[in-house]
Short mmCIF file of C-alpha atoms and ligand atoms in Angstrom, two decimals:
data_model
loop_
_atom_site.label_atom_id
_atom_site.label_comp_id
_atom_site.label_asym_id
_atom_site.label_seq_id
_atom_site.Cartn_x
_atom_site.Cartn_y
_atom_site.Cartn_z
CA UNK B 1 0.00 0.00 0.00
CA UNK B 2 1.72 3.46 -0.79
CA UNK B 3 1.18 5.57 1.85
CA UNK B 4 1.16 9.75 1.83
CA UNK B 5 4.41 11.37 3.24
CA UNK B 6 2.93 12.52 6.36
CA UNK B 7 0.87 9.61 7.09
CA UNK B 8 1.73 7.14 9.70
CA UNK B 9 2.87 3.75 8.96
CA UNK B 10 1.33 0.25 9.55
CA UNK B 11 3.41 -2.26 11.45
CA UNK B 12 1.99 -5.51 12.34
CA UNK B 13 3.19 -7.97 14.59
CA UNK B 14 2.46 -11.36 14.12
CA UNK B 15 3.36 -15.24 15.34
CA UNK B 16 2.33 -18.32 17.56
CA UNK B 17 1.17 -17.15 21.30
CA UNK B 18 4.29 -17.03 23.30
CA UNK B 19 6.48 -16.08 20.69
CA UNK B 20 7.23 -12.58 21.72
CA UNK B 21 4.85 -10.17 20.30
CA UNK B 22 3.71 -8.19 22.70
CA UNK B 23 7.53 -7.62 24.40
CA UNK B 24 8.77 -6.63 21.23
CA UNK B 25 5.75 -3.97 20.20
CA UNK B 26 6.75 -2.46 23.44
CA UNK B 27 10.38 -2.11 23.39
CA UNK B 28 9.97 -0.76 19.72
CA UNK B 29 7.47 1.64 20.32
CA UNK B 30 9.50 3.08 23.75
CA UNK B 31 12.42 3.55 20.76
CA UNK B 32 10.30 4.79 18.54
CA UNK B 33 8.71 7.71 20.72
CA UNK B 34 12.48 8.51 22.33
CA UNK B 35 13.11 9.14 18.31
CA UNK B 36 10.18 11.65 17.95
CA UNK B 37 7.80 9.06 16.16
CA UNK B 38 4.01 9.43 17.78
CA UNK B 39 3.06 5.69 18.12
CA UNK B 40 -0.51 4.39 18.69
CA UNK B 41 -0.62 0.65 20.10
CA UNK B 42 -3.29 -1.45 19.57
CA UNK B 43 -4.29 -5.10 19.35
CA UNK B 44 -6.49 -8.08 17.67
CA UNK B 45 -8.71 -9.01 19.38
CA UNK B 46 -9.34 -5.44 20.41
CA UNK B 47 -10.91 -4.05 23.60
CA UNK B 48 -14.30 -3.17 22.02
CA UNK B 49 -17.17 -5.90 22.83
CA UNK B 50 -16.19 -7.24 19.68
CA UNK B 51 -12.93 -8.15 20.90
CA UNK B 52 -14.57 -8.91 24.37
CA UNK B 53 -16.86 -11.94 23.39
CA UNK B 54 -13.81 -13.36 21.50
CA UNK B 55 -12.00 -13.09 24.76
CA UNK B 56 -14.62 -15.05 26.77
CA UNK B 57 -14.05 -17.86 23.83
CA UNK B 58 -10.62 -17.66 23.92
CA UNK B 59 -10.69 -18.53 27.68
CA UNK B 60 -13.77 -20.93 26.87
CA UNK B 61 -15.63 -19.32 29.49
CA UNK B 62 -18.43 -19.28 26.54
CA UNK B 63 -18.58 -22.17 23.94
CA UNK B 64 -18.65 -21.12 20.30
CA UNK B 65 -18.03 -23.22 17.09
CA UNK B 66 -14.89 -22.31 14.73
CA UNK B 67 -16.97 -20.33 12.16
CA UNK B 68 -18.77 -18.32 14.55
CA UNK B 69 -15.13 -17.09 15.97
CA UNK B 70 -13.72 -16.48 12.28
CA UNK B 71 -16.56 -14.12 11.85
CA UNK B 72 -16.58 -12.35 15.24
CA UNK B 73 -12.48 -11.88 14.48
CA UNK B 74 -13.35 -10.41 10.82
CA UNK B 75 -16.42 -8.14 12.80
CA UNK B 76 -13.81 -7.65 15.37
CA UNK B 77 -11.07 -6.27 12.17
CA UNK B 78 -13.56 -4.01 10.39
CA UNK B 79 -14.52 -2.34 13.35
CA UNK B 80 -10.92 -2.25 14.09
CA UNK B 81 -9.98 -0.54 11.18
CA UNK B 82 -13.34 1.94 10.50
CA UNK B 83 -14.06 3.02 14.18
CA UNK B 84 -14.76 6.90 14.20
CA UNK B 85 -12.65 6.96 17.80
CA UNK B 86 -10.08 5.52 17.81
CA UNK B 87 -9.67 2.87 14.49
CA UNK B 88 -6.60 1.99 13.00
CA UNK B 89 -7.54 4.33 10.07
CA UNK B 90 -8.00 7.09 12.01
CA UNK B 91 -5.14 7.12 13.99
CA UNK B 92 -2.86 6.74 10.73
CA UNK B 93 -4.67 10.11 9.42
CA UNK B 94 -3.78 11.81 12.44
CA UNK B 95 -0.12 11.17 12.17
CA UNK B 96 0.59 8.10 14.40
CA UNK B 97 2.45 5.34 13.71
CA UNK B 98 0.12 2.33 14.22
CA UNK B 99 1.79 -0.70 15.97
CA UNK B 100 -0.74 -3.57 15.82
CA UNK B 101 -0.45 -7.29 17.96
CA UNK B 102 -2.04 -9.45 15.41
CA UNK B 103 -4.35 -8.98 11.88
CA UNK B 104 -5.62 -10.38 9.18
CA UNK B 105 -2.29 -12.89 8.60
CA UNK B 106 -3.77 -14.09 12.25
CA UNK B 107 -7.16 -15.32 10.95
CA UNK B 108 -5.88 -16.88 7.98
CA UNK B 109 -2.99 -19.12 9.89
CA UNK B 110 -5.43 -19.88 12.91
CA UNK B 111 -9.19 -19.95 11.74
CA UNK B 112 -8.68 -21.12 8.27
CA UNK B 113 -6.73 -24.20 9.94
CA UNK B 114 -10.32 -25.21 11.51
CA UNK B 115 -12.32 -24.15 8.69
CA UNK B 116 -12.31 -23.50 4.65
CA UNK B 117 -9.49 -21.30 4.55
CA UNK B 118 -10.67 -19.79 0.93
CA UNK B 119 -14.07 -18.70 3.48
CA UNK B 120 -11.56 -17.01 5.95
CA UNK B 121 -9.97 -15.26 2.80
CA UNK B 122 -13.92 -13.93 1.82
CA UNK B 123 -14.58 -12.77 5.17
CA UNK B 124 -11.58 -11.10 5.60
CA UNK B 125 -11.39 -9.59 2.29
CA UNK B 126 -12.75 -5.90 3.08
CA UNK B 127 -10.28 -5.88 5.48
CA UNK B 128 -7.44 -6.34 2.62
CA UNK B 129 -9.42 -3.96 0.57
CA UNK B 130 -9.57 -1.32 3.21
CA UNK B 131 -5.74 -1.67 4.82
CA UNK B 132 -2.97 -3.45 4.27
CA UNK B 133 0.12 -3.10 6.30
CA UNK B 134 3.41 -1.01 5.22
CA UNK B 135 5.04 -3.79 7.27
CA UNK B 136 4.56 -6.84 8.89
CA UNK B 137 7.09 -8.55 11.50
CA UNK B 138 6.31 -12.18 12.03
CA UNK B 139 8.74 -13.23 15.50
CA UNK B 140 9.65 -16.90 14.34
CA UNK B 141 9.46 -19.30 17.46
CA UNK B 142 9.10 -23.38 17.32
CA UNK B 143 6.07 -24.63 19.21
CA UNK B 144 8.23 -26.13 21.51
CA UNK B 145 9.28 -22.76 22.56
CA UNK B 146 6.25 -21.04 21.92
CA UNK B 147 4.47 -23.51 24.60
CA UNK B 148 7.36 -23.49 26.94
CA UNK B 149 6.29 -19.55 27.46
CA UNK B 150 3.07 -19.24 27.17
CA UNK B 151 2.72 -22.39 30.15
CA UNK B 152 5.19 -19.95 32.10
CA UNK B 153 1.63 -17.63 32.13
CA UNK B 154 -0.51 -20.08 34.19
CA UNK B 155 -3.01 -21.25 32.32
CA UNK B 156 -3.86 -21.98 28.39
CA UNK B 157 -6.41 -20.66 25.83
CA UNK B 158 -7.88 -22.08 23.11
CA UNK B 159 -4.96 -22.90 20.45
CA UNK B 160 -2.56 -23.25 23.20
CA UNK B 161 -1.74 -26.63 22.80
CA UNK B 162 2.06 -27.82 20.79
CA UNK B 163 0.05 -29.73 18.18
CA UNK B 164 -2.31 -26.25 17.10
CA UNK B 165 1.13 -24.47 17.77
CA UNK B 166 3.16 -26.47 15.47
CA UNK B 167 0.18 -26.28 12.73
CA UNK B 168 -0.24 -22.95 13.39
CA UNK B 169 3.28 -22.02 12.74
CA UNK B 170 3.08 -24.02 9.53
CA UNK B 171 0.08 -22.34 8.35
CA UNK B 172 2.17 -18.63 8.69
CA UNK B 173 4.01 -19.98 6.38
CA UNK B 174 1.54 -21.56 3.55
CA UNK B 175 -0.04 -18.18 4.22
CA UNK B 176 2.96 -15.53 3.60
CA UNK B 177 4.33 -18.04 0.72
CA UNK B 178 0.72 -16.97 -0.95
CA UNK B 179 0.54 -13.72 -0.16
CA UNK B 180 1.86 -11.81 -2.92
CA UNK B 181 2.93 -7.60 -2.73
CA UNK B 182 2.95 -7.27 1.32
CA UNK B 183 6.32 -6.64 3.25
CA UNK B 184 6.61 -9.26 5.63
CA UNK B 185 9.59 -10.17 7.62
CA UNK B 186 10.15 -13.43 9.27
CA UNK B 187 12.60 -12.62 12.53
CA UNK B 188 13.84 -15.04 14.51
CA UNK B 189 12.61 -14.64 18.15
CA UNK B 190 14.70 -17.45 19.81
CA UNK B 191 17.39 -15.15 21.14
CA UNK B 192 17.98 -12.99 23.54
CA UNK B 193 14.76 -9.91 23.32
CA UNK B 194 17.32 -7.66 22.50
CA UNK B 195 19.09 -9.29 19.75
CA UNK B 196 15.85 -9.97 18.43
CA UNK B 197 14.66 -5.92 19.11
CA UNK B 198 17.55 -4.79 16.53
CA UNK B 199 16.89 -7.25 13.64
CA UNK B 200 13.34 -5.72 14.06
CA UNK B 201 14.43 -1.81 14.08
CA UNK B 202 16.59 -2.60 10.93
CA UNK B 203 13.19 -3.71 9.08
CA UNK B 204 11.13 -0.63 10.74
CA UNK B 205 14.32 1.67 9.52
CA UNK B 206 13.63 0.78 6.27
CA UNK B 207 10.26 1.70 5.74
CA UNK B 208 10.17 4.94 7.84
CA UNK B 209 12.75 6.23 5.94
CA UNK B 210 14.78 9.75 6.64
CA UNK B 211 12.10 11.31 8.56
CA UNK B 212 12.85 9.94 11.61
CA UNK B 213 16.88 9.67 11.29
CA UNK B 214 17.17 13.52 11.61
CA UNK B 215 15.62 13.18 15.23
P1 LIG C 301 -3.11 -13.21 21.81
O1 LIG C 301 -2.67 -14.49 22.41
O2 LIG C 301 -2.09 -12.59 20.91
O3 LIG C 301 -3.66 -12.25 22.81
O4 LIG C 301 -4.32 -13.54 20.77
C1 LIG C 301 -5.43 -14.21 21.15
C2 LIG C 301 -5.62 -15.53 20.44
O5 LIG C 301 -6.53 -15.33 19.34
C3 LIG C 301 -4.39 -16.20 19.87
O6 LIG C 301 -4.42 -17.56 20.23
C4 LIG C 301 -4.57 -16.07 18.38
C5 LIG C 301 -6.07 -16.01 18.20
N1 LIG C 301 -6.51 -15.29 17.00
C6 LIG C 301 -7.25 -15.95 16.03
O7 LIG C 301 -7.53 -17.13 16.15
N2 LIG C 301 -7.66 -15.25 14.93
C7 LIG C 301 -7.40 -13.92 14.76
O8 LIG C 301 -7.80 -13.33 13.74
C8 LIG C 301 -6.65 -13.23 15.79
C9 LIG C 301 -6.38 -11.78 15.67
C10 LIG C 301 -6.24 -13.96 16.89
MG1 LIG C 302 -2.20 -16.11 23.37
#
């Protein structure tokens, strides 16, 4: 997607729970602001009551059947991306630099591993249409690993087992191998966070270009 000059960018983080998202975002977006770069954080699911009921399937404190949650996380995305407060959209337009745990790529290598993946590609298909990231870092992580941390947490959610992990991981893959004309980079997320920080601000340097090397 070719975004104005004074537009913020896109960045979506993606990968299997445990593998580091959420650390990473963080530490970026800390750099990012100490650089002059106004950062908006957000998240998939989101906090709206969207985002909520997906949570309370998640945890299976409610029941729901595969293709109900692929819809609720495409409702969840438009929403996401349209809301008049504070969507994705609009916080782009107002300058910020959108750093986003999870999209799209996250429906396609979960959901459409449970059901018709070509369906999960239709009902997420506005959501191409409307935005598409300027880049997307996928934190690599084997389900071994990916497990090892997320048990570290307590207790499990719904794909949190090594088997969904390990198809989950290989589904990234299938996915990014057909998805033509995005920028997605695979980092490794085994090492140490901060190793694994700088491999990430390379890719970030990239697309922000000059603008934020003069601060
Ligand atoms: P989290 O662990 O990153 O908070 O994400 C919640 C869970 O929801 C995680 O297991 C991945 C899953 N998920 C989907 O199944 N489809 C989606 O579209 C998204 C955004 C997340
Ligand atoms: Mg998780």
């Amino acid at each position: 997607m070719e975004t104005m000059p004074t537009k913020g960018k896109f960045i979506v983080f993606e990968g299997t729970d445990g593998s580091g998202k959420s650390t990473q975002m963080k530490l970026l977006g800390k750099y990012l602001q100490e650089k002059g770069v106004p950062c908006y954080f957000t998240h998939e699911p989101t906090d709206s009551p969207f985002g909520a009921l997906l949570r309370s399937c998640l945890s299976g404190r409610i029941d729901a059947d595969e293709h109900a949650i692929a819809l609720l996380f495409a409702a969840d995305r438009i929403d996401h991306i349209t809301n008049s407060v504070n969507g994705i959209r609009s916080k782009l337009e107002a300058g910020y630099t959108v750093l986003c745990d999870r999209y799209y790529y996250s429906s396609f290598a979960y959901n459409g591993g449970f059901v018709p993946i070509e369906w999960v590609k239709t009902l997420n298909a506005p959501a191409v249409d409307m935005l598409r990231p300027d880049l997307v870092i996928y934190l690599d992580l084997s389900a071994e690993a990916s497990m090892k941390r997320v048990l570290r947490r307590g207790k499990t959610e719904r794909y949190e087992t090594q088997e969904k992990q390990k198809k989950i991981r290989e589904n990234f893959y299938e996915v990014f191998k057909q998805l033509k004309d995005e920028n997605i980079r695979v980092i490794k997320s085994e090492d140490d966070k901060f190793a694994t920080q700088s491999h990430i601000r390379c890719a970030v340097e990239e697309i922000l270009g000059d603008a934020w090397k003069k601060n």
